[in-house]
Each structure stands twice: as C-alpha cells, then as structure tokens.
C-alpha cells in the first residue's frame, strides 16, 4: 500500500495562513523610510564628530595683495566672521538680560553653539536648540517666544554655518526640526506669552538656507564644469599628440620606404657588377634583398594602421630644405614679410632631418600668419658641426585687434616638439620681449649619417 502526501500552498494574503504574507512596499513607504534613514545619517549618526573648519588655502580678492602676517591672518577670515556673529548674539542676550550675572550667563549660552559650529557642526545644531530652551527658561522677556533675541540671532547663525559646512539635505532637516521645535514650544509653553516668533524664524531661516543651497548647487556645478574642462583639455591634448605622431609617421614612411627600395635595388644589382661572384656573396645579397622587400611589406601594413580613411597618399616626394625658398615665396604672397639667412656650409642632410626642418619652418610661418598678422618674420638656417640649427622669429603684430581666435587645437607647437623629440634634438618656443615669438631648434646629425646621406643613390623606389 502506497501513501501519497500532497502539500497545498496557501496563497499570499489568505487569512487562514499562519505565516505573515509577503506584501510589497509602496513607493511612498520606501520614500519615507529612505527619508528617515537620511535624517538619521545627517543629524543623529555621529553628531558629535570632530570636524574643524580649516583655514582658507587661497587668499580672497581683498587679501591677494596683502603680505606678511596680514596674509596669514586672512586665512582665518571665516573663523573671524563666525566668531563675530556669536559675539553679536551674546551682546544682544546680555543686554536683553539686563546685564549682571543673568545677562552674562545667557550670553555664554547663545555664544557656545555658534563657536561649536567651527569644530562640531552637527552637534552645534542640537546645542543651539538646547541653548534656546535654557535661555527661554532663564530669560525675562515675555514678548518673544520661544526664541529670545539673543537665541534668535544665535540660531540663525548656527543654521547658516552648519548648512554651509554640510549639504542641502541637512539644511532641510534642520529647518524641519526647527519648525517642529517651535510648534511644540508654542503649543505647550507659549500660552502666557504675548508674541511668538516661530513664523518669523521659519521665514528668515528658509531664506538663508535657500541662499546657502543655491550657493552649494552653483559651487558643485562649477566644480563639475572645471573637472570636465580639465578632462576635455587633457583628452584634446592627447588626441592632438596622437594626430601629430600619426602625421609624422605617414611622412617618414615615404622616406624609409625610399631607402629600403634603394637597398633592395642595390642588393639585386650588386652581383652583376662583379665578374664571377662567389655563391656565398650571391646568397648574401639575395638575403639582403628579401629582407628589404619584407621590410617594405611591413611598412605598408604599418601605414595602413596609422592612415586615416580620408588620407590621400601624396604624389610628390616629401619636401626638403632645398624647397624652402618656394615656401617663403608663397608666404610672402600671403602678405608676410620674411627674411631668410643661411650660415655655414650647405650640405645634404638625412631626408628625415630635412623633412622635419622644412615642416618646422612651415608651421612657424603659418603661426605667424595666424597669430601675428602684419608682423615681419626672419628664418635663420645654420649648418653647424654635428647638426642643423633653426631660428624662426617674428615681431609684434602692429594691430592686435586684427587677431582672431584660432579654431585649431594647438597642433603647431605640439607637432614641432614631436619632430624634434623624434630626432633627439632640442627646442625652445617662447615670447620675445618685443611682443613677438621665437622658435629655436637644433637637430643633431652624426657625421656618419651625413656621409651616407650625401652618397648618390643608383635608383629610387616607393612603397
């Protein structure tokens, strides 16, 4: 005989169910719970935490020109303002208490929470409510309840300082608790007082806290904008650097490909220049040619990676310093007065050096046209021992109002520095005392490289 056991589940909400049924919480309930949790975190959790107000790191507008101890004292200006607010509340309480011991005691009671905002802001709010109650019990003024004049000023100062030091949500909770305190004080203990000031306290405190909240929001927005601008500037600089390196790689591809083609052609023709060459020599030249052709193939692949989709391969060879006169002539037609000076023994340099020197002069003259319209420029090329020196300097623009904002991202100086760095050279770019701009470059060229560059090439090729 087989016994079968069946289990019947009771649907949620069935009154016969002995277990508590699951009931989803409403959005209103969750919002209320979250709000209470926020209240606990803002005003109850670790309310007496020690958080001293630090001095100002940067001097304000008024103290920028101050020197010595005055500038040091200016860093504590915020502390001085808070202390002055507390002193004002204490004087009002002292006068309202008629002077004497009672006035002195009430003055201390209203001063304590204000000073406490400098070290324990959340605890200062609770101390302000307690101080308000104590001053109300000790005071003799029947026309204002529950905030006597000294407590009135003290509590407004405390609310403002704590709101500045915390966040807008904390300010809202403080205002709400202030309203609850005033309501209970008027309801339970305000029956024998002529005038109550809870309404005016709520109105003035709301205005102050709203102003602080707007200040918080604006400051946060400014910080976010500054951070975004910093990130954008960094990304723009990085993108500019990568674009310049890509451009240099494209140009140098033609130079390297030409030399590798010459190596391949010479390796193929060398065995025919020697009568009955040994097999080892023929094999060595064949290996050289194979490696040169393989290098050309890899260069094409590299160029395909760095080449943009809209990049057109130039039909003409890359320019050299021999074409510098044509460049200067074109710039003169654009309205720029350019003077050229060449010193030293003119000689052929490696093609990469000549290309970089040409591009540097080209970019410097373009910058002069763009940023100093109407100014004159001078190009100095110096063939010195062990390298090539360049100096491009322009004068101050005769009419600065004609200068228009440049839409570029600052590629000029970045491209120059990349070319100079690639050749292990040195470069300085700075403004002159006369209001112009000067670019000085030195490109080192080893003697062995100059000798090989000056040697005639039996053929020419490209990739």
GROMACS .gro file of C-alpha atoms in nm:
model
  463
    1UNK     CA    1   0.000   0.000   0.000
    2UNK     CA    2   0.146   0.332  -0.107
    3UNK     CA    3   0.075   0.651   0.084
    4UNK     CA    4   0.088   0.973  -0.112
    5UNK     CA    5   0.143   1.305   0.065
    6UNK     CA    6   0.027   1.621  -0.107
    7UNK     CA    7   0.124   1.972   0.001
    8UNK     CA    8  -0.115   2.258  -0.063
    9UNK     CA    9   0.032   2.605  -0.055
   10UNK     CA   10  -0.181   2.884   0.079
   11UNK     CA   11  -0.193   3.190  -0.148
   12UNK     CA   12  -0.047   3.508  -0.003
   13UNK     CA   13  -0.298   3.709   0.189
   14UNK     CA   14  -0.514   3.411   0.284
   15UNK     CA   15  -0.648   3.471   0.639
   16UNK     CA   16  -0.605   3.102   0.717
   17UNK     CA   17  -0.230   3.126   0.661
   18UNK     CA   18  -0.042   3.119   0.993
   19UNK     CA   19   0.265   3.289   0.848
   20UNK     CA   20   0.291   3.656   0.761
   21UNK     CA   21   0.221   3.703   0.397
   22UNK     CA   22   0.463   3.897   0.181
   23UNK     CA   23   0.330   4.236   0.091
   24UNK     CA   24   0.527   4.459  -0.144
   25UNK     CA   25   0.606   4.801  -0.004
   26UNK     CA   26   0.461   5.103  -0.178
   27UNK     CA   27   0.687   5.373  -0.327
   28UNK     CA   28   0.560   5.619  -0.067
   29UNK     CA   29   0.657   5.386   0.216
   30UNK     CA   30   1.005   5.331   0.072
   31UNK     CA   31   1.049   5.706   0.024
   32UNK     CA   32   0.951   5.768   0.386
   33UNK     CA   33   1.190   5.500   0.510
   34UNK     CA   34   1.472   5.643   0.298
   35UNK     CA   35   1.398   5.990   0.430
   36UNK     CA   36   1.415   5.874   0.791
   37UNK     CA   37   1.739   5.696   0.719
   38UNK     CA   38   1.875   6.017   0.569
   39UNK     CA   39   1.766   6.207   0.880
   40UNK     CA   40   1.946   5.957   1.100
   41UNK     CA   41   2.267   5.976   0.894
   42UNK     CA   42   2.265   6.356   0.872
   43UNK     CA   43   2.169   6.466   1.221
   44UNK     CA   44   2.185   6.169   1.458
   45UNK     CA   45   2.466   5.938   1.347
   46UNK     CA   46   2.797   6.058   1.488
   47UNK     CA   47   2.651   6.401   1.560
   48UNK     CA   48   2.942   6.498   1.784
   49UNK     CA   49   3.208   6.416   1.522
   50UNK     CA   50   3.512   6.644   1.536
   51UNK     CA   51   3.529   6.835   1.206
   52UNK     CA   52   3.733   7.154   1.250
   53UNK     CA   53   3.690   7.426   0.991
   54UNK     CA   54   4.024   7.450   0.807
   55UNK     CA   55   4.178   7.787   0.718
   56UNK     CA   56   4.145   7.913   0.364
   57UNK     CA   57   4.414   7.782   0.133
   58UNK     CA   58   4.381   8.065  -0.118
   59UNK     CA   59   4.356   8.429  -0.031
   60UNK     CA   60   4.040   8.612  -0.128
   61UNK     CA   61   4.012   8.905  -0.364
   62UNK     CA   62   4.075   9.161  -0.090
   63UNK     CA   63   4.375   8.979   0.057
   64UNK     CA   64   4.557   8.894  -0.267
   65UNK     CA   65   4.787   9.194  -0.239
   66UNK     CA   66   4.846   9.157   0.134
   67UNK     CA   67   5.187   9.045   0.257
   68UNK     CA   68   5.337   8.911   0.575
   69UNK     CA   69   5.119   8.842   0.875
   70UNK     CA   70   4.818   9.015   0.722
   71UNK     CA   71   4.805   8.747   0.456
   72UNK     CA   72   4.837   8.475   0.720
   73UNK     CA   73   4.556   8.627   0.925
   74UNK     CA   74   4.337   8.643   0.614
   75UNK     CA   75   4.331   8.263   0.606
   76UNK     CA   76   4.128   8.271   0.927
   77UNK     CA   77   3.870   8.518   0.796
   78UNK     CA   78   3.588   8.262   0.803
   79UNK     CA   79   3.653   8.184   1.167
   80UNK     CA   80   3.651   8.556   1.245
   81UNK     CA   81   3.314   8.607   1.076
   82UNK     CA   82   3.156   8.318   1.271
   83UNK     CA   83   3.302   8.444   1.599
   84UNK     CA   84   3.169   8.793   1.524
   85UNK     CA   85   2.822   8.650   1.470
   86UNK     CA   86   2.843   8.470   1.803
   87UNK     CA   87   2.968   8.784   1.977
   88UNK     CA   88   2.675   8.982   1.837
   89UNK     CA   89   2.428   8.723   1.966
   90UNK     CA   90   2.600   8.725   2.307
   91UNK     CA   91   2.582   9.105   2.332
   92UNK     CA   92   2.212   9.100   2.244
   93UNK     CA   93   2.148   8.833   2.507
   94UNK     CA   94   2.350   9.024   2.763
   95UNK     CA   95   2.154   9.344   2.702
   96UNK     CA   96   1.822   9.160   2.694
   97UNK     CA   97   1.903   9.000   3.030
   98UNK     CA   98   1.958   9.338   3.189
   99UNK     CA   99   2.329   9.283   3.238
  100UNK     CA  100   2.465   9.129   3.553
  101UNK     CA  101   2.512   8.761   3.614
  102UNK     CA  102   2.195   8.656   3.431
  103UNK     CA  103   2.288   8.850   3.120
  104UNK     CA  104   2.640   8.710   3.128
  105UNK     CA  105   2.508   8.354   3.161
  106UNK     CA  106   2.259   8.388   2.876
  107UNK     CA  107   2.531   8.546   2.664
  108UNK     CA  108   2.752   8.241   2.715
  109UNK     CA  109   2.461   8.009   2.634
  110UNK     CA  110   2.398   8.171   2.295
  111UNK     CA  111   2.769   8.205   2.216
  112UNK     CA  112   2.856   7.840   2.280
  113UNK     CA  113   2.663   7.681   1.986
  114UNK     CA  114   2.794   7.941   1.742
  115UNK     CA  115   3.155   7.870   1.833
  116UNK     CA  116   3.086   7.499   1.830
  117UNK     CA  117   3.000   7.516   1.458
  118UNK     CA  118   3.374   7.561   1.394
  119UNK     CA  119   3.459   7.216   1.531
  120UNK     CA  120   3.139   7.007   1.562
  121UNK     CA  121   2.877   7.144   1.322
  122UNK     CA  122   2.600   6.884   1.371
  123UNK     CA  123   2.639   6.888   1.748
  124UNK     CA  124   2.618   7.268   1.737
  125UNK     CA  125   2.266   7.248   1.592
  126UNK     CA  126   2.142   7.031   1.877
  127UNK     CA  127   2.324   7.251   2.127
  128UNK     CA  128   2.151   7.553   1.975
  129UNK     CA  129   1.807   7.401   2.035
  130UNK     CA  130   1.906   7.317   2.394
  131UNK     CA  131   2.051   7.666   2.442
  132UNK     CA  132   1.728   7.818   2.311
  133UNK     CA  133   1.527   7.626   2.572
  134UNK     CA  134   1.765   7.720   2.854
  135UNK     CA  135   1.771   8.088   2.762
  136UNK     CA  136   1.391   8.089   2.732
  137UNK     CA  137   1.361   7.950   3.087
  138UNK     CA  138   1.617   8.190   3.232
  139UNK     CA  139   1.515   8.498   3.037
  140UNK     CA  140   1.262   8.757   3.142
  141UNK     CA  141   1.125   8.872   2.805
  142UNK     CA  142   0.760   8.777   2.757
  143UNK     CA  143   0.708   8.934   2.418
  144UNK     CA  144   0.911   8.677   2.216
  145UNK     CA  145   0.872   8.303   2.236
  146UNK     CA  146   1.037   8.057   2.206
  147UNK     CA  147   1.344   8.240   2.070
  148UNK     CA  148   1.458   8.531   2.282
  149UNK     CA  149   1.653   8.798   2.087
  150UNK     CA  150   1.997   8.652   2.161
  151UNK     CA  151   1.885   8.297   2.085
  152UNK     CA  152   1.712   8.419   1.770
  153UNK     CA  153   2.034   8.558   1.623
  154UNK     CA  154   2.240   8.265   1.752
  155UNK     CA  155   2.014   8.003   1.596
  156UNK     CA  156   2.012   8.179   1.258
  157UNK     CA  157   2.391   8.193   1.261
  158UNK     CA  158   2.414   7.826   1.357
  159UNK     CA  159   2.171   7.719   1.082
  160UNK     CA  160   2.363   7.917   0.822
  161UNK     CA  161   2.711   7.796   0.920
  162UNK     CA  162   2.605   7.432   0.955
  163UNK     CA  163   2.426   7.445   0.619
  164UNK     CA  164   2.740   7.584   0.453
  165UNK     CA  165   2.955   7.313   0.610
  166UNK     CA  166   2.721   7.022   0.526
  167UNK     CA  167   2.486   6.973   0.233
  168UNK     CA  168   2.140   7.090   0.121
  169UNK     CA  169   1.960   6.783   0.258
  170UNK     CA  170   2.095   6.852   0.607
  171UNK     CA  171   1.975   7.211   0.581
  172UNK     CA  172   1.622   7.088   0.500
  173UNK     CA  173   1.621   6.856   0.802
  174UNK     CA  174   1.743   7.135   1.032
  175UNK     CA  175   1.468   7.367   0.910
  176UNK     CA  176   1.204   7.097   0.962
  177UNK     CA  177   1.324   7.019   1.315
  178UNK     CA  178   1.331   7.392   1.391
  179UNK     CA  179   0.966   7.413   1.281
  180UNK     CA  180   0.873   7.113   1.497
  181UNK     CA  181   1.054   7.262   1.796
  182UNK     CA  182   0.876   7.595   1.753
  183UNK     CA  183   0.537   7.428   1.714
  184UNK     CA  184   0.571   7.228   2.035
  185UNK     CA  185   0.719   7.524   2.225
  186UNK     CA  186   0.428   7.746   2.126
  187UNK     CA  187   0.167   7.479   2.188
  188UNK     CA  188   0.287   7.355   2.525
  189UNK     CA  189   0.459   7.656   2.681
  190UNK     CA  190   0.355   7.964   2.487
  191UNK     CA  191   0.016   8.027   2.645
  192UNK     CA  192   0.140   8.308   2.874
  193UNK     CA  193   0.346   8.493   2.607
  194UNK     CA  194   0.213   8.785   2.408
  195UNK     CA  195   0.405   8.730   2.081
  196UNK     CA  196   0.555   8.418   1.930
  197UNK     CA  197   0.830   8.431   1.671
  198UNK     CA  198   0.830   8.081   1.524
  199UNK     CA  199   0.682   8.205   1.197
  200UNK     CA  200   0.943   8.477   1.153
  201UNK     CA  201   1.219   8.229   1.246
  202UNK     CA  202   1.098   7.987   0.979
  203UNK     CA  203   1.073   8.261   0.716
  204UNK     CA  204   1.417   8.412   0.779
  205UNK     CA  205   1.585   8.073   0.820
  206UNK     CA  206   1.421   7.948   0.498
  207UNK     CA  207   1.560   8.248   0.309
  208UNK     CA  208   1.909   8.194   0.448
  209UNK     CA  209   1.906   7.818   0.392
  210UNK     CA  210   1.772   7.864   0.039
  211UNK     CA  211   2.055   8.105  -0.038
  212UNK     CA  212   2.307   7.857   0.102
  213UNK     CA  213   2.150   7.575  -0.101
  214UNK     CA  214   2.174   7.779  -0.421
  215UNK     CA  215   2.539   7.852  -0.336
  216UNK     CA  216   2.602   7.479  -0.285
  217UNK     CA  217   2.441   7.388  -0.617
  218UNK     CA  218   2.631   7.656  -0.804
  219UNK     CA  219   2.960   7.559  -0.645
  220UNK     CA  220   2.905   7.192  -0.727
  221UNK     CA  221   2.816   7.283  -1.086
  222UNK     CA  222   3.132   7.493  -1.116
  223UNK     CA  223   3.343   7.207  -0.981
  224UNK     CA  224   3.186   6.965  -1.227
  225UNK     CA  225   3.241   7.205  -1.515
  226UNK     CA  226   3.602   7.260  -1.410
  227UNK     CA  227   3.662   6.887  -1.383
  228UNK     CA  228   3.501   6.830  -1.722
  229UNK     CA  229   3.707   7.107  -1.879
  230UNK     CA  230   4.023   6.956  -1.732
  231UNK     CA  231   3.937   6.614  -1.870
  232UNK     CA  232   3.843   6.764  -2.207
  233UNK     CA  233   4.166   6.961  -2.225
  234UNK     CA  234   4.366   6.650  -2.136
  235UNK     CA  235   4.185   6.443  -2.398
  236UNK     CA  236   4.227   6.717  -2.658
  237UNK     CA  237   4.598   6.741  -2.584
  238UNK     CA  238   4.633   6.364  -2.602
  239UNK     CA  239   4.437   6.350  -2.930
  240UNK     CA  240   4.647   6.629  -3.075
  241UNK     CA  241   4.965   6.448  -2.979
  242UNK     CA  242   4.845   6.125  -3.140
  243UNK     CA  243   4.740   6.308  -3.457
  244UNK     CA  244   5.079   6.471  -3.488
  245UNK     CA  245   5.259   6.143  -3.434
  246UNK     CA  246   5.039   5.981  -3.699
  247UNK     CA  247   5.117   6.262  -3.944
  248UNK     CA  248   5.489   6.227  -3.880
  249UNK     CA  249   5.465   5.851  -3.927
  250UNK     CA  250   5.292   5.897  -4.263
  251UNK     CA  251   5.559   6.138  -4.386
  252UNK     CA  252   5.850   5.929  -4.261
  253UNK     CA  253   5.701   5.624  -4.430
  254UNK     CA  254   5.790   5.768  -4.770
  255UNK     CA  255   6.143   5.845  -4.653
  256UNK     CA  256   6.207   5.500  -4.508
  257UNK     CA  257   6.039   5.326  -4.800
  258UNK     CA  258   6.264   5.512  -5.042
  259UNK     CA  259   6.579   5.400  -4.860
  260UNK     CA  260   6.458   5.040  -4.832
  261UNK     CA  261   6.380   5.038  -5.205
  262UNK     CA  262   6.731   5.160  -5.276
  263UNK     CA  263   6.872   4.881  -5.057
  264UNK     CA  264   6.665   4.620  -5.242
  265UNK     CA  265   6.770   4.752  -5.585
  266UNK     CA  266   7.139   4.770  -5.491
  267UNK     CA  267   7.131   4.420  -5.343
  268UNK     CA  268   6.976   4.285  -5.664
  269UNK     CA  269   7.220   4.467  -5.895
  270UNK     CA  270   7.538   4.409  -5.690
  271UNK     CA  271   7.611   4.051  -5.808
  272UNK     CA  272   7.605   4.165  -6.173
  273UNK     CA  273   7.873   4.426  -6.106
  274UNK     CA  274   8.127   4.164  -6.004
  275UNK     CA  275   8.259   3.911  -6.252
  276UNK     CA  276   8.205   3.552  -6.135
  277UNK     CA  277   8.089   3.639  -5.780
  278UNK     CA  278   8.117   3.354  -5.530
  279UNK     CA  279   7.792   3.175  -5.440
  280UNK     CA  280   7.815   3.293  -5.081
  281UNK     CA  281   7.813   3.655  -5.195
  282UNK     CA  282   7.515   3.597  -5.426
  283UNK     CA  283   7.329   3.429  -5.142
  284UNK     CA  284   7.408   3.715  -4.903
  285UNK     CA  285   7.281   3.976  -5.150
  286UNK     CA  286   6.969   3.770  -5.212
  287UNK     CA  287   6.906   3.755  -4.838
  288UNK     CA  288   6.951   4.133  -4.812
  289UNK     CA  289   6.701   4.189  -5.093
  290UNK     CA  290   6.447   3.953  -4.937
  291UNK     CA  291   6.474   4.130  -4.603
  292UNK     CA  292   6.439   4.470  -4.770
  293UNK     CA  293   6.127   4.359  -4.959
  294UNK     CA  294   5.983   4.212  -4.636
  295UNK     CA  295   6.051   4.539  -4.457
  296UNK     CA  296   5.870   4.730  -4.732
  297UNK     CA  297   5.572   4.497  -4.693
  298UNK     CA  298   5.561   4.559  -4.318
  299UNK     CA  299   5.587   4.933  -4.378
  300UNK     CA  300   5.278   4.917  -4.597
  301UNK     CA  301   5.092   4.737  -4.320
  302UNK     CA  302   5.200   4.991  -4.060
  303UNK     CA  303   5.095   5.277  -4.283
  304UNK     CA  304   4.755   5.112  -4.327
  305UNK     CA  305   4.711   5.117  -3.949
  306UNK     CA  306   4.805   5.481  -3.894
  307UNK     CA  307   4.647   5.616  -4.211
  308UNK     CA  308   4.306   5.774  -4.177
  309UNK     CA  309   4.021   5.673  -4.404
  310UNK     CA  310   4.024   6.004  -4.588
  311UNK     CA  311   4.404   6.022  -4.618
  312UNK     CA  312   4.541   6.052  -4.972
  313UNK     CA  313   4.889   5.931  -5.047
  314UNK     CA  314   5.093   6.229  -5.172
  315UNK     CA  315   5.202   6.205  -5.534
  316UNK     CA  316   5.508   6.428  -5.491
  317UNK     CA  317   5.807   6.332  -5.274
  318UNK     CA  318   5.832   6.480  -4.926
  319UNK     CA  319   5.982   6.833  -4.922
  320UNK     CA  320   6.335   6.918  -4.812
  321UNK     CA  321   6.526   7.233  -4.726
  322UNK     CA  322   6.600   7.280  -5.096
  323UNK     CA  323   6.237   7.384  -5.138
  324UNK     CA  324   6.250   7.637  -4.853
  325UNK     CA  325   6.274   7.929  -5.097
  326UNK     CA  326   5.948   7.826  -5.263
  327UNK     CA  327   5.779   7.805  -4.923
  328UNK     CA  328   5.897   8.153  -4.828
  329UNK     CA  329   5.780   8.289  -5.164
  330UNK     CA  330   5.431   8.150  -5.104
  331UNK     CA  331   5.423   8.304  -4.757
  332UNK     CA  332   5.530   8.641  -4.896
  333UNK     CA  333   5.241   8.626  -5.144
  334UNK     CA  334   5.011   8.579  -4.843
  335UNK     CA  335   5.129   8.916  -4.707
  336UNK     CA  336   5.404   8.818  -4.463
  337UNK     CA  337   5.743   8.985  -4.493
  338UNK     CA  338   6.001   8.711  -4.447
  339UNK     CA  339   6.377   8.742  -4.439
  340UNK     CA  340   6.596   8.434  -4.483
  341UNK     CA  341   6.955   8.387  -4.370
  342UNK     CA  342   7.171   8.076  -4.418
  343UNK     CA  343   7.501   8.028  -4.239
  344UNK     CA  344   7.757   7.751  -4.259
  345UNK     CA  345   7.845   7.512  -4.540
  346UNK     CA  346   7.524   7.399  -4.708
  347UNK     CA  347   7.521   7.022  -4.741
  348UNK     CA  348   7.274   6.744  -4.791
  349UNK     CA  349   7.138   6.603  -4.468
  350UNK     CA  350   6.941   6.286  -4.400
  351UNK     CA  351   6.599   6.307  -4.557
  352UNK     CA  352   6.420   6.272  -4.222
  353UNK     CA  353   6.610   6.570  -4.082
  354UNK     CA  354   6.542   6.782  -4.390
  355UNK     CA  355   6.173   6.692  -4.385
  356UNK     CA  356   6.138   6.778  -4.016
  357UNK     CA  357   6.327   7.106  -4.060
  358UNK     CA  358   6.105   7.204  -4.351
  359UNK     CA  359   5.785   7.123  -4.157
  360UNK     CA  360   5.906   7.318  -3.854
  361UNK     CA  361   5.973   7.630  -4.061
  362UNK     CA  362   5.642   7.585  -4.241
  363UNK     CA  363   5.445   7.559  -3.916
  364UNK     CA  364   5.627   7.852  -3.754
  365UNK     CA  365   5.549   8.079  -4.050
  366UNK     CA  366   5.187   7.961  -4.051
  367UNK     CA  367   5.160   8.050  -3.683
  368UNK     CA  368   5.297   8.395  -3.760
  369UNK     CA  369   5.031   8.449  -4.026
  370UNK     CA  370   4.761   8.327  -3.790
  371UNK     CA  371   4.861   8.489  -3.460
  372UNK     CA  372   5.060   8.796  -3.570
  373UNK     CA  373   4.904   8.935  -3.889
  374UNK     CA  374   5.106   9.217  -4.037
  375UNK     CA  375   5.424   9.132  -3.848
  376UNK     CA  376   5.756   9.052  -4.016
  377UNK     CA  377   5.947   8.726  -3.971
  378UNK     CA  378   6.303   8.604  -4.007
  379UNK     CA  379   6.416   8.249  -4.083
  380UNK     CA  380   6.773   8.153  -3.995
  381UNK     CA  381   6.920   7.818  -4.105
  382UNK     CA  382   7.258   7.727  -3.965
  383UNK     CA  383   7.461   7.430  -4.090
  384UNK     CA  384   7.686   7.366  -3.793
  385UNK     CA  385   7.919   7.087  -3.697
  386UNK     CA  386   7.713   6.790  -3.587
  387UNK     CA  387   7.370   6.915  -3.680
  388UNK     CA  388   7.133   7.176  -3.811
  389UNK     CA  389   7.015   7.489  -3.632
  390UNK     CA  390   6.688   7.671  -3.700
  391UNK     CA  391   6.559   8.001  -3.566
  392UNK     CA  392   6.226   8.147  -3.670
  393UNK     CA  393   6.131   8.475  -3.504
  394UNK     CA  394   5.853   8.721  -3.573
  395UNK     CA  395   5.787   9.070  -3.443
  396UNK     CA  396   5.486   9.201  -3.256
  397UNK     CA  397   5.164   9.243  -3.456
  398UNK     CA  398   5.113   9.609  -3.549
  399UNK     CA  399   4.738   9.589  -3.483
  400UNK     CA  400   4.646   9.329  -3.218
  401UNK     CA  401   4.274   9.390  -3.276
  402UNK     CA  402   4.303   9.210  -3.610
  403UNK     CA  403   4.399   8.886  -3.437
  404UNK     CA  404   4.107   8.643  -3.448
  405UNK     CA  405   4.063   8.343  -3.216
  406UNK     CA  406   4.226   8.038  -3.366
  407UNK     CA  407   3.982   7.749  -3.425
  408UNK     CA  408   4.263   7.494  -3.400
  409UNK     CA  409   4.357   7.280  -3.104
  410UNK     CA  410   4.719   7.390  -3.077
  411UNK     CA  411   4.873   7.139  -3.319
  412UNK     CA  412   5.162   7.366  -3.423
  413UNK     CA  413   5.390   7.366  -3.121
  414UNK     CA  414   5.296   7.005  -3.040
  415UNK     CA  415   5.395   6.890  -3.390
  416UNK     CA  416   5.725   7.076  -3.374
  417UNK     CA  417   5.815   6.923  -3.040
  418UNK     CA  418   5.728   6.574  -3.161
  419UNK     CA  419   5.953   6.608  -3.464
  420UNK     CA  420   6.240   6.744  -3.257
  421UNK     CA  421   6.197   6.474  -2.992
  422UNK     CA  422   6.197   6.205  -3.261
  423UNK     CA  423   6.539   6.324  -3.377
  424UNK     CA  424   6.674   6.370  -3.019
  425UNK     CA  425   6.700   6.742  -3.074
  426UNK     CA  426   6.634   7.049  -2.862
  427UNK     CA  427   6.367   7.314  -2.900
  428UNK     CA  428   6.254   7.632  -2.728
  429UNK     CA  429   5.938   7.827  -2.813
  430UNK     CA  430   5.869   8.143  -2.618
  431UNK     CA  431   5.754   8.501  -2.650
  432UNK     CA  432   6.010   8.776  -2.701
  433UNK     CA  433   6.042   9.097  -2.504
  434UNK     CA  434   5.928   9.296  -2.807
  435UNK     CA  435   5.593   9.113  -2.811
  436UNK     CA  436   5.675   8.864  -3.085
  437UNK     CA  437   5.752   8.494  -3.077
  438UNK     CA  438   6.068   8.291  -3.129
  439UNK     CA  439   6.122   7.924  -3.210
  440UNK     CA  440   6.474   7.785  -3.180
  441UNK     CA  441   6.557   7.428  -3.283
  442UNK     CA  442   6.871   7.218  -3.301
  443UNK     CA  443   6.861   6.884  -3.485
  444UNK     CA  444   7.170   6.670  -3.426
  445UNK     CA  445   7.316   6.481  -3.722
  446UNK     CA  446   7.602   6.234  -3.667
  447UNK     CA  447   7.890   6.260  -3.912
  448UNK     CA  448   7.843   5.904  -4.038
  449UNK     CA  449   7.481   5.979  -4.122
  450UNK     CA  450   7.575   6.293  -4.315
  451UNK     CA  451   7.826   6.095  -4.520
  452UNK     CA  452   7.572   5.828  -4.610
  453UNK     CA  453   7.309   6.092  -4.694
  454UNK     CA  454   7.546   6.268  -4.930
  455UNK     CA  455   7.623   5.947  -5.123
  456UNK     CA  456   7.448   5.924  -5.464
  457UNK     CA  457   7.165   5.672  -5.498
  458UNK     CA  458   7.160   5.443  -5.806
  459UNK     CA  459   6.782   5.409  -5.804
  460UNK     CA  460   6.462   5.529  -5.648
  461UNK     CA  461   6.152   5.344  -5.532
  462UNK     CA  462   5.850   5.377  -5.312
  463UNK     CA  463   5.606   5.178  -5.117
   0.00000   0.00000   0.00000
